[in-house]
Every structure is written in structure tokens, then in C-alpha cells.
Short mmCIF file of C-alpha atoms in Angstrom, two decimals:
data_model
loop_
_atom_site.label_atom_id
_atom_site.label_comp_id
_atom_site.label_asym_id
_atom_site.label_seq_id
_atom_site.Cartn_x
_atom_site.Cartn_y
_atom_site.Cartn_z
CA UNK A 1 -12.60 26.20 -5.01
CA UNK A 2 -15.34 28.70 -3.85
CA UNK A 3 -16.77 28.75 -0.25
CA UNK A 4 -20.36 27.06 -0.97
CA UNK A 5 -18.36 24.10 -2.16
CA UNK A 6 -15.63 24.40 1.02
CA UNK A 7 -18.90 24.47 3.35
CA UNK A 8 -19.71 21.87 2.00
CA UNK A 9 -16.80 19.61 1.92
CA UNK A 10 -16.54 20.48 6.25
CA UNK A 11 -20.29 19.49 6.02
CA UNK A 12 -19.04 16.09 4.85
CA UNK A 13 -15.96 15.95 6.80
CA UNK A 14 -18.21 16.37 9.63
CA UNK A 15 -20.74 13.91 8.93
CA UNK A 16 -17.89 11.32 8.81
CA UNK A 17 -16.01 12.26 12.36
CA UNK A 18 -19.08 12.45 14.10
CA UNK A 19 -19.57 8.55 12.71
CA UNK A 20 -16.02 7.49 13.47
CA UNK A 21 -15.62 9.75 16.80
CA UNK A 22 -18.77 9.05 18.27
CA UNK A 23 -20.53 5.47 17.05
CA UNK A 24 -16.92 4.04 16.47
CA UNK A 25 -17.48 3.82 12.04
CA UNK A 26 -14.05 2.52 10.55
CA UNK A 27 -12.63 5.98 9.00
CA UNK A 28 -12.32 4.23 5.50
CA UNK A 29 -15.56 2.79 4.88
CA UNK A 30 -16.85 5.83 6.36
CA UNK A 31 -15.03 7.82 4.49
CA UNK A 32 -15.69 6.57 0.99
CA UNK A 33 -19.22 5.78 1.34
CA UNK A 34 -19.58 9.65 1.51
CA UNK A 35 -17.79 10.50 -0.78
CA UNK A 36 -18.95 8.36 -3.56
CA UNK A 37 -22.49 9.16 -2.42
CA UNK A 38 -21.48 13.16 -2.53
CA UNK A 39 -21.68 15.61 -5.41
CA UNK A 40 -18.39 17.09 -4.60
CA UNK A 41 -15.51 17.63 -6.75
CA UNK A 42 -12.01 15.96 -6.78
CA UNK A 43 -10.89 18.87 -5.02
CA UNK A 44 -13.12 18.96 -2.92
CA UNK A 45 -13.06 15.31 -2.17
CA UNK A 46 -9.72 15.75 -1.36
CA UNK A 47 -10.27 18.17 1.28
CA UNK A 48 -12.97 16.32 3.28
CA UNK A 49 -9.98 13.25 3.24
CA UNK A 50 -7.36 15.90 4.38
CA UNK A 51 -9.76 16.76 7.45
CA UNK A 52 -10.71 13.18 8.16
CA UNK A 53 -7.48 11.51 8.07
CA UNK A 54 -6.16 14.74 9.70
CA UNK A 55 -8.60 15.28 12.73
CA UNK A 56 -8.28 11.65 13.45
CA UNK A 57 -4.37 11.51 13.31
CA UNK A 58 -4.07 14.48 15.72
CA UNK A 59 -7.06 13.80 18.30
CA UNK A 60 -4.84 13.67 21.23
CA UNK A 61 -2.90 17.04 20.60
CA UNK A 62 -6.23 18.57 19.28
CA UNK A 63 -8.24 17.76 22.62
CA UNK A 64 -5.48 18.83 24.35
CA UNK A 65 -6.21 22.10 22.78
CA UNK A 66 -9.87 22.58 24.21
CA UNK A 67 -10.06 20.39 27.41
CA UNK A 68 -9.32 23.13 29.55
CA UNK A 69 -12.15 25.38 27.66
CA UNK A 70 -15.05 22.66 27.69
CA UNK A 71 -15.84 22.58 31.19
CA UNK A 72 -18.71 19.38 30.42
CA UNK A 73 -19.07 17.52 28.18
CA UNK A 74 -21.41 18.56 25.21
CA UNK A 75 -25.22 17.17 24.82
CA UNK A 76 -25.21 17.29 20.85
CA UNK A 77 -22.83 14.34 19.19
CA UNK A 78 -21.91 16.50 16.82
CA UNK A 79 -20.09 19.75 18.64
CA UNK A 80 -16.79 17.82 20.14
CA UNK A 81 -15.95 16.28 16.22
CA UNK A 82 -16.69 20.04 14.69
CA UNK A 83 -14.60 21.57 17.50
CA UNK A 84 -11.68 19.21 16.44
CA UNK A 85 -12.31 19.23 12.72
CA UNK A 86 -11.99 23.68 13.25
CA UNK A 87 -8.69 23.12 15.62
CA UNK A 88 -7.18 20.92 13.02
CA UNK A 89 -7.60 23.63 10.50
CA UNK A 90 -6.19 26.92 12.78
CA UNK A 91 -3.31 24.50 13.93
CA UNK A 92 -2.16 22.33 10.90
CA UNK A 93 -4.12 23.90 7.26
CA UNK A 94 -2.22 27.49 6.71
CA UNK A 95 -3.56 28.16 3.57
CA UNK A 96 -7.08 28.39 5.09
CA UNK A 97 -7.55 31.54 7.04
CA UNK A 98 -8.78 31.50 9.93
CA UNK A 99 -11.86 33.71 10.09
CA UNK A 100 -12.80 30.60 7.14
CA UNK A 101 -12.29 28.24 9.60
CA UNK A 102 -14.14 30.03 12.61
CA UNK A 103 -17.09 30.98 9.73
CA UNK A 104 -17.76 27.48 8.55
CA UNK A 105 -17.77 26.13 12.24
CA UNK A 106 -20.59 28.75 13.84
CA UNK A 107 -22.72 28.18 10.23
CA UNK A 108 -22.73 23.86 10.61
CA UNK A 109 -23.87 24.62 14.49
CA UNK A 110 -26.58 26.66 13.82
CA UNK A 111 -27.84 24.40 10.88
CA UNK A 112 -27.62 21.63 13.80
CA UNK A 113 -28.78 22.49 16.49
CA UNK A 114 -31.44 25.17 18.07
CA UNK A 115 -30.05 25.14 21.45
CA UNK A 116 -27.26 28.04 21.23
CA UNK A 117 -24.47 25.20 20.16
CA UNK A 118 -22.96 27.86 17.86
CA UNK A 119 -22.05 30.15 20.73
CA UNK A 120 -19.94 27.75 22.59
CA UNK A 121 -18.11 26.47 19.31
CA UNK A 122 -17.13 30.05 18.12
CA UNK A 123 -16.46 30.76 21.90
CA UNK A 124 -13.65 27.79 22.38
CA UNK A 125 -12.59 28.60 18.81
CA UNK A 126 -11.92 32.18 19.14
CA UNK A 127 -10.10 31.11 22.58
CA UNK A 128 -7.98 28.64 20.72
CA UNK A 129 -7.08 31.37 18.32
CA UNK A 130 -5.62 33.35 20.50
CA UNK A 131 -4.11 30.91 22.84
CA UNK A 132 -1.34 29.03 20.09
CA UNK A 133 -0.43 25.91 20.45
CA UNK A 134 -0.04 24.21 24.07
CA UNK A 135 1.66 21.24 24.95
CA UNK A 136 2.79 19.41 28.27
CA UNK A 137 6.29 20.90 29.25
CA UNK A 138 9.24 19.07 27.25
CA UNK A 139 10.44 17.23 30.52
CA UNK A 140 7.59 15.70 30.92
CA UNK A 141 9.00 12.72 28.02
CA UNK A 142 6.28 10.45 27.43
CA UNK A 143 3.10 13.29 27.90
CA UNK A 144 4.69 15.46 25.99
CA UNK A 145 5.20 13.01 22.69
CA UNK A 146 2.09 11.37 24.01
CA UNK A 147 0.06 15.07 23.17
CA UNK A 148 2.58 16.26 20.23
CA UNK A 149 2.57 13.48 17.92
CA UNK A 150 -1.07 12.21 19.51
CA UNK A 151 0.19 8.89 20.33
CA UNK A 152 -1.13 7.20 23.34
CA UNK A 153 0.99 7.64 26.18
CA UNK A 154 1.52 3.60 26.81
CA UNK A 155 2.52 3.49 23.15
CA UNK A 156 5.31 6.30 23.31
CA UNK A 157 6.49 4.61 26.95
CA UNK A 158 6.79 0.96 25.31
CA UNK A 159 8.78 2.63 22.44
CA UNK A 160 10.51 4.47 24.54
CA UNK A 161 11.58 1.40 26.62
CA UNK A 162 12.32 -0.67 23.33
CA UNK A 163 14.66 2.21 21.67
CA UNK A 164 15.47 4.41 23.43
CA UNK A 165 14.17 8.32 23.88
CA UNK A 166 15.60 9.57 20.54
CA UNK A 167 14.42 6.65 18.25
CA UNK A 168 11.16 6.82 19.38
CA UNK A 169 10.49 10.62 18.81
CA UNK A 170 11.71 10.07 15.18
CA UNK A 171 9.73 6.88 14.90
CA UNK A 172 6.23 8.75 15.72
CA UNK A 173 7.32 11.84 14.06
CA UNK A 174 7.50 9.93 11.11
CA UNK A 175 4.31 7.87 11.76
CA UNK A 176 2.45 11.35 11.22
CA UNK A 177 4.05 12.65 7.77
CA UNK A 178 2.57 11.33 4.27
CA UNK A 179 2.81 7.89 2.95
CA UNK A 180 5.43 7.56 -0.32
CA UNK A 181 3.17 6.60 -3.66
CA UNK A 182 5.48 3.72 -3.80
CA UNK A 183 4.64 0.92 -7.08
CA UNK A 184 6.33 -2.43 -7.13
CA UNK A 185 7.35 -2.56 -11.08
CA UNK A 186 6.83 -6.26 -12.24
CA UNK A 187 10.04 -7.01 -14.26
CA UNK A 188 8.37 -10.18 -16.26
CA UNK A 189 6.52 -7.22 -18.42
CA UNK A 190 8.55 -4.35 -18.08
CA UNK A 191 11.79 -2.85 -16.87
CA UNK A 192 12.22 0.08 -14.25
CA UNK A 193 14.10 2.12 -17.23
CA UNK A 194 10.79 2.21 -18.91
CA UNK A 195 8.53 2.72 -16.33
CA UNK A 196 10.12 5.35 -15.12
CA UNK A 197 10.24 6.85 -18.32
CA UNK A 198 6.44 6.12 -19.03
CA UNK A 199 5.59 7.05 -15.19
CA UNK A 200 7.44 11.23 -15.74
CA UNK A 201 6.13 11.33 -19.56
CA UNK A 202 2.21 10.89 -17.73
CA UNK A 203 3.73 14.02 -15.32
CA UNK A 204 4.87 12.07 -12.47
CA UNK A 205 8.05 13.09 -10.71
CA UNK A 206 9.92 9.50 -10.16
CA UNK A 207 12.75 8.20 -8.20
CA UNK A 208 14.22 4.89 -7.38
CA UNK A 209 13.39 3.22 -3.72
CA UNK A 210 16.66 3.71 -1.77
CA UNK A 211 15.16 0.35 0.25
CA UNK A 212 14.06 -1.37 -2.92
CA UNK A 213 15.44 -1.07 -6.54
CA UNK A 214 12.29 -2.42 -8.69
CA UNK A 215 10.17 0.14 -6.22
CA UNK A 216 9.42 3.64 -7.93
CA UNK A 217 8.33 6.34 -5.63
CA UNK A 218 5.81 9.19 -7.38
CA UNK A 219 5.14 12.47 -6.50
CA UNK A 220 1.53 12.12 -6.05
CA UNK A 221 -1.79 9.60 -6.53
CA UNK A 222 -3.66 8.22 -9.36
CA UNK A 223 -1.10 5.69 -10.70
CA UNK A 224 -4.40 3.03 -10.45
CA UNK A 225 -5.45 5.22 -13.57
CA UNK A 226 -2.42 4.70 -15.91
CA UNK A 227 -2.22 1.98 -18.07
CA UNK A 228 0.82 0.92 -16.74
CA UNK A 229 -0.98 -0.14 -13.82
CA UNK A 230 -4.00 -1.22 -15.45
CA UNK A 231 -1.62 -3.56 -17.55
CA UNK A 232 -0.25 -5.34 -14.70
CA UNK A 233 3.04 -3.65 -15.35
CA UNK A 234 3.39 -2.05 -12.02
CA UNK A 235 1.55 -2.65 -8.71
CA UNK A 236 0.82 0.10 -5.88
CA UNK A 237 2.97 -1.36 -3.28
CA UNK A 238 5.06 -0.01 -0.29
CA UNK A 239 8.47 -0.89 -0.53
CA UNK A 240 9.39 -2.77 3.34
CA UNK A 241 6.35 -5.04 1.91
CA UNK A 242 8.10 -5.99 -1.14
CA UNK A 243 11.26 -6.65 0.67
CA UNK A 244 9.61 -9.68 2.36
CA UNK A 245 8.63 -11.55 -0.27
CA UNK A 246 12.55 -11.05 -1.85
CA UNK A 247 13.60 -12.47 1.29
CA UNK A 248 11.36 -15.85 -0.09
CA UNK A 249 13.80 -15.97 -2.42
CA UNK A 250 11.03 -17.96 -4.69
CA UNK A 251 11.72 -20.05 -7.64
CA UNK A 252 9.90 -20.72 -10.98
CA UNK A 253 8.49 -24.65 -9.70
CA UNK A 254 7.69 -23.72 -6.49
CA UNK A 255 4.69 -25.01 -4.63
CA UNK A 256 4.52 -21.99 -2.28
CA UNK A 257 1.96 -20.79 0.20
CA UNK A 258 0.39 -17.40 1.68
CA UNK A 259 -0.66 -18.28 4.52
CA UNK A 260 -2.01 -14.54 5.43
CA UNK A 261 -2.62 -12.81 2.05
CA UNK A 262 -5.23 -10.56 1.69
CA UNK A 263 -5.37 -8.06 0.11
CA UNK A 264 -3.01 -9.82 -2.47
CA UNK A 265 0.02 -7.45 -3.23
CA UNK A 266 2.44 -9.87 -1.35
CA UNK A 267 0.61 -12.70 -3.90
CA UNK A 268 0.59 -11.10 -6.76
CA UNK A 269 4.51 -10.30 -5.81
CA UNK A 270 5.16 -14.78 -5.52
CA UNK A 271 3.45 -15.36 -8.99
CA UNK A 272 5.34 -13.24 -11.00
CA UNK A 273 8.29 -14.84 -9.78
CA UNK A 274 7.02 -18.72 -10.95
CA UNK A 275 6.92 -20.66 -14.59
CA UNK A 276 2.89 -21.28 -15.74
CA UNK A 277 3.82 -24.17 -16.38
CA UNK A 278 5.45 -25.83 -12.77
CA UNK A 279 5.09 -23.27 -10.31
CA UNK A 280 1.75 -22.37 -8.11
CA UNK A 281 0.84 -20.12 -5.05
CA UNK A 282 -2.06 -20.95 -2.99
CA UNK A 283 -3.26 -18.09 -1.30
CA UNK A 284 -5.30 -18.66 1.98
CA UNK A 285 -7.32 -15.65 4.05
CA UNK A 286 -9.57 -16.17 7.25
CA UNK A 287 -12.43 -13.91 6.10
CA UNK A 288 -14.45 -15.37 2.78
CA UNK A 289 -14.92 -11.88 1.30
CA UNK A 290 -11.12 -10.81 1.05
CA UNK A 291 -10.84 -13.61 -1.43
CA UNK A 292 -12.41 -11.53 -3.83
CA UNK A 293 -9.55 -8.76 -3.68
CA UNK A 294 -6.75 -11.28 -4.58
CA UNK A 295 -8.90 -12.94 -7.34
CA UNK A 296 -8.99 -9.12 -8.67
CA UNK A 297 -5.45 -8.46 -9.11
CA UNK A 298 -4.55 -11.74 -10.11
CA UNK A 299 -7.12 -11.30 -13.04
CA UNK A 300 -5.63 -7.71 -13.64
CA UNK A 301 -2.69 -8.64 -13.75
CA UNK A 302 -2.85 -12.19 -15.62
CA UNK A 303 -1.70 -14.38 -12.87
CA UNK A 304 -5.25 -16.44 -12.17
CA UNK A 305 -3.57 -19.98 -13.31
CA UNK A 306 -0.71 -19.75 -11.13
CA UNK A 307 -2.76 -18.71 -7.96
CA UNK A 308 -5.34 -20.47 -5.98
CA UNK A 309 -7.56 -18.87 -3.55
CA UNK A 310 -9.14 -20.38 -0.47
CA UNK A 311 -10.89 -19.42 3.00
CA UNK A 312 -8.88 -20.33 5.60
CA UNK A 313 -7.78 -19.86 9.69
CA UNK A 314 -4.09 -20.72 8.62
CA UNK A 315 -3.77 -22.26 12.48
CA UNK A 316 -5.25 -25.32 10.11
CA UNK A 317 -3.39 -24.94 7.35
CA UNK A 318 -1.38 -28.82 9.11
CA UNK A 319 -4.79 -30.70 9.06
CA UNK A 320 -5.61 -29.69 5.68
CA UNK A 321 -3.15 -29.71 3.32
CA UNK A 322 -0.76 -32.58 5.79
CA UNK A 323 2.70 -32.94 5.84
CA UNK A 324 6.10 -31.59 3.11
CA UNK A 325 3.19 -30.13 0.28
CA UNK A 326 4.91 -26.16 0.32
CA UNK A 327 8.95 -25.37 -0.70
CA UNK A 328 8.35 -22.03 0.21
CA UNK A 329 5.73 -20.74 2.46
CA UNK A 330 5.06 -16.79 3.52
CA UNK A 331 3.55 -15.95 6.93
CA UNK A 332 2.64 -12.31 6.97
CA UNK A 333 0.75 -12.62 10.63
CA UNK A 334 -1.52 -10.74 11.74
CA UNK A 335 -0.64 -8.24 13.82
CA UNK A 336 -0.89 -5.46 15.83
CA UNK A 337 -0.12 -3.36 12.62
CA UNK A 338 2.09 -0.32 14.35
CA UNK A 339 4.21 -0.15 11.34
CA UNK A 340 0.58 0.96 9.07
CA UNK A 341 -0.62 4.09 11.59
CA UNK A 342 0.46 6.53 9.09
CA UNK A 343 -1.44 4.88 6.72
CA UNK A 344 -4.19 3.30 9.38
CA UNK A 345 -4.88 6.46 11.63
CA UNK A 346 -7.02 5.23 14.09
CA UNK A 347 -4.80 2.21 14.90
CA UNK A 348 -3.04 3.99 17.43
CA UNK A 349 -6.58 4.24 19.91
CA UNK A 350 -7.41 1.21 19.47
CA UNK A 351 -4.40 -0.80 19.91
CA UNK A 352 -3.25 -1.91 23.76
CA UNK A 353 -0.38 -3.71 24.75
CA UNK A 354 -2.18 -6.62 25.73
CA UNK A 355 -3.10 -7.13 22.44
CA UNK A 356 0.23 -7.34 21.46
CA UNK A 357 0.40 -10.43 23.99
CA UNK A 358 -2.48 -11.96 22.45
CA UNK A 359 -1.66 -11.68 19.26
CA UNK A 360 1.69 -13.29 19.29
CA UNK A 361 -0.01 -16.08 20.68
CA UNK A 362 -1.96 -16.11 17.60
CA UNK A 363 1.06 -15.93 15.43
CA UNK A 364 3.04 -18.77 16.97
CA UNK A 365 -0.42 -21.09 16.76
CA UNK A 366 -0.18 -20.14 12.89
CA UNK A 367 3.90 -20.61 12.74
CA UNK A 368 3.38 -24.02 14.49
CA UNK A 369 0.63 -25.09 11.86
CA UNK A 370 2.33 -24.35 8.47
CA UNK A 371 5.35 -25.35 9.88
CA UNK A 372 4.04 -28.89 9.54
CA UNK A 373 3.63 -28.44 5.77
CA UNK A 374 6.66 -27.63 4.60
CA UNK A 375 8.88 -29.89 2.88
CA UNK A 376 12.21 -30.62 3.74
CA UNK A 377 14.92 -28.16 3.66
CA UNK A 378 11.86 -25.48 2.45
CA UNK A 379 11.63 -21.62 4.17
CA UNK A 380 9.34 -20.13 5.99
CA UNK A 381 9.64 -16.22 6.12
CA UNK A 382 7.82 -15.05 8.98
CA UNK A 383 7.04 -11.38 8.68
CA UNK A 384 4.81 -8.43 10.39
CA UNK A 385 4.25 -5.44 9.63
CA UNK A 386 4.63 -4.43 13.50
CA UNK A 387 8.26 -3.61 15.17
CA UNK A 388 7.53 -5.04 18.43
CA UNK A 389 9.63 -8.00 19.79
CA UNK A 390 7.42 -9.82 21.43
CA UNK A 391 5.66 -10.30 18.02
CA UNK A 392 8.73 -11.34 16.22
CA UNK A 393 11.90 -12.24 17.87
CA UNK A 394 9.97 -13.59 20.54
CA UNK A 395 7.40 -15.71 18.58
CA UNK A 396 10.04 -16.70 16.62
CA UNK A 397 12.39 -17.89 20.03
CA UNK A 398 9.38 -19.43 21.31
CA UNK A 399 8.90 -21.33 17.46
CA UNK A 400 12.82 -22.63 17.56
CA UNK A 401 13.13 -23.79 21.23
CA UNK A 402 9.93 -26.45 19.88
CA UNK A 403 11.03 -26.95 17.17
CA UNK A 404 15.26 -27.18 16.67
CA UNK A 405 14.48 -29.07 13.26
CA UNK A 406 14.22 -25.31 12.24
CA UNK A 407 17.36 -22.47 12.51
CA UNK A 408 17.07 -19.12 11.58
CA UNK A 409 18.91 -18.37 8.16
CA UNK A 410 20.47 -15.07 7.48
CA UNK A 411 18.27 -12.37 5.11
CA UNK A 412 20.72 -12.13 2.38
CA UNK A 413 19.05 -9.56 -0.55
CA UNK A 414 21.05 -6.88 -3.07
CA UNK A 415 19.60 -4.34 -1.31
CA UNK A 416 20.45 -4.60 1.81
CA UNK A 417 24.11 -4.18 0.73
CA UNK A 418 23.65 -0.37 0.86
CA UNK A 419 20.75 0.29 3.21
CA UNK A 420 20.32 0.85 6.76
CA UNK A 421 18.13 -2.48 8.60
CA UNK A 422 18.71 -3.33 12.53
CA UNK A 423 19.02 -7.35 12.69
CA UNK A 424 18.49 -8.94 15.84
CA UNK A 425 20.35 -11.23 17.44
CA UNK A 426 18.49 -13.77 15.85
CA UNK A 427 18.71 -12.27 12.69
CA UNK A 428 15.68 -10.92 12.47
CA UNK A 429 15.13 -7.75 10.24
CA UNK A 430 13.40 -4.88 11.52
CA UNK A 431 12.81 -1.78 9.38
CA UNK A 432 11.80 1.18 11.13
CA UNK A 433 9.17 3.37 9.62
CA UNK A 434 11.55 6.21 9.87
CA UNK A 435 14.60 4.72 7.85
CA UNK A 436 13.45 4.97 4.64
CA UNK A 437 9.66 6.52 5.45
CA UNK A 438 8.18 3.46 4.76
CA UNK A 439 5.66 1.06 6.54
CA UNK A 440 7.55 -0.44 9.44
CA UNK A 441 8.03 -4.17 9.15
CA UNK A 442 9.97 -7.17 10.90
CA UNK A 443 11.22 -10.23 8.61
CA UNK A 444 12.57 -13.30 9.88
CA UNK A 445 13.73 -16.13 7.72
CA UNK A 446 13.68 -19.94 8.74
CA UNK A 447 14.41 -23.11 7.03
CA UNK A 448 13.57 -26.50 7.69
CA UNK A 449 16.95 -28.49 7.98
CA UNK A 450 17.29 -30.95 5.12
#
């Protein structure tokens, strides 16, 4: 990676960060757009991705390093993103020499400003270099963890109140680690052993997930370029997400509703369990443009005949479909997404406790609607990619209180015999992000009495 390419990579990263941090653009959309319109090679694109997501992920920590050095808000919008990106490299990227970071920052500042901004940038970065990492006193638990792990202080206090300080520290630390490269094996097309052997032959180090035996963990990315993926023998899907569908216990002849389906990973998993002659899954999403993601996945996996897609607010299921239409219903509800923070780092700065409360009202409304279209004796699996009781146990408790014809059943899966999951008093299963370094999920199974 020559110096010119590194500087170019940093410039692309700075452009993205300025739009994300100053103009509130979505990081994934802006990053993909910038990379697709660049001439960078794959290694430099990887550097850009690391700089963008690393800077966003550790934003609070990075701001803490420079706040005492910035006497006033810089007039030029690029200055703070450039400082944060540069401090991230100084503090976290040991393979990049400090002098390269400072030289690149100075050059970028000179290129973008005629007002001497490079002097400010150079002075602050040299001070950061001398002072080393700064943190609040360890005794100030919430503030310390907030800065150390770059999580909003309200969230640290919330998690500590719910799960204790030690568990919260482990959760937050895990959310700043790299996500697993996990694939789910389509056992209708191949076996786990055959998939492992082929992936190993193609240069991947492979291990079977301790949480789910049909998921394989890979040493690195790039699996989408393999024949296994193109032929629909494997799908990129987190293990905890895959467990959600296992809890539904789909039978080959079931008529299934996936009420909040996009991008469609769980829809595909359901369809793979159905008999083409009798089974069917209807996949709904509020946003019509997201349905293309489901349709594209179905085409790749040769499951189109088993899947019907429809744009619909899941709160309208009862009025649209009527009573007793589905054997099984999956409600993977819209939620705060706190279990996905390692994949979507900016979520941590956007969510508030008010969002959690407001989302719980939407979640309950979805359950209320879809329940009316479930057949007698049928099952609803209610799941979220978050770990908050307000969006899980409390939603279920309110639903059961209003619908005594339903009961919560224990989730029995082969994988749960040998793994650790938290089961609440109402039998909600919670998989924390630090338990297996997966996404965080909560899962509840509801049955309609026969």
C-alpha cells in the first residue's frame, strides 16, 4: 500500500465521515456510494471501511481525547471529523506509524483550507500523541464505561440497572469487537460437513457455531463470491438470528407469515423447511422498496415458488387476511436494535429510552393484529434484535394479559441443551451479545390454545 494510495484512502474516508458526522448521512449508504465511485484497490477500500466505522464506533472516546484541546468549535466542517479519524489511527491502528497519520492529516487540512486549519490540526494531534489515552476515573462507573466503550451514558446506566455493572461491561466490550462471519447451511442442498470441507478448500478457516450446529463461522469475509453461496447452499446469517426460525418449528405443509420480513434471511430459512407442493410463506414489509431484497434472495436460493411478498404494515394483518389463515407466524419486530451495535455502530448515538417505549407500543400493536389471523393451535414466535425487557417480556406480558387464549411455551431446541441462554420468568429466551459474540436477540414462543 503506497503512500499516495493511503492518503487517497484517508481522503475518501474523511469525505464519508464529514457527511455522516456533520450532515447526518447514513454511514453504510455513504460509504458504499463513495467506495463504488472511487478508484481504490481492495486493500485501500478495506482501510477506508475501517477508518469510517472505527471512527464512528469510538466517537465518544475520540471526542474525549480532544475536547480540552479545542477551545472553540472549528469554522470548517471537515476539521472535527479529520481530528477524530486521526486520533482513531493514533490510538487503535498500531500498524500505521504516528508520523504517517500526522503527515496525512496536515496534507488533508492544507488541501481543504486556506485559513491555516492545518496548524490547529497539527497542534492538537501532537498534544494527543504526547498525552496518550485519557479516561475518566474508574470509580465513576457509568461515565468511565461510557467513554471507554463509546456508549451513551444513559444506555450504560440503563443496562447496569437491568443486568448489573459486570455484565454491562462485558456486553459493551463485546459490542466493540468485530462481528462473526457466519453462514447458515441449507441442509436441503448440502450437509454441514460438506460445506465445511468446500469452504476449507477455498481458503477459509471454519468452525461450527457453538450456538447452532447448522451455522459455520468463517475466518474472513468474501464468502459471497463462492459457488456455495451462489448456488444457495449457504446464506450469510448470524447464528442468533437463525435460532429465531428454529423456535418456530416449521412443518413442511405449514402456511406461514413472516410479518416483518426484509431483508429476508429468516423468510428464506422458513421456505427451505417447506414442501413445495403444500407449504407457503408470505413475507411482508412496510417499505415496498425492501421487497426486492427478499425477491432477489428467493431467486438465488430457488425458493420463489414458496414465497409471496407483499408491502404491508404488519399492524393491518388482521384486516387484510382475516381470521385463522396461518399455521405459524414470525414477528421479528421493529425494535431499538441494541443487539446489532457491532454491525451498525451509529445506532448507539441515535436511540433514546423514549424510542424504546414508543417501539414497544408498535410491537404490541403488531402482535395484536397478527394474532387474529393465527389458526387454532398455531404458534407465534415473537423476537427482537435487542435485549431490553420493555420491548420483550413486558410486551409479551401485556399481550397475554389481554389474550388469555394464548400462553407462553418453553422454547425447546437441540442447541439449547448445551449452550447458555437466559430464560426469563415468562420463558423469553435472551441471547446476549457477549455470550457467543453474536447479535443480541430475545425470543418468545406463543401458542393459541386448541
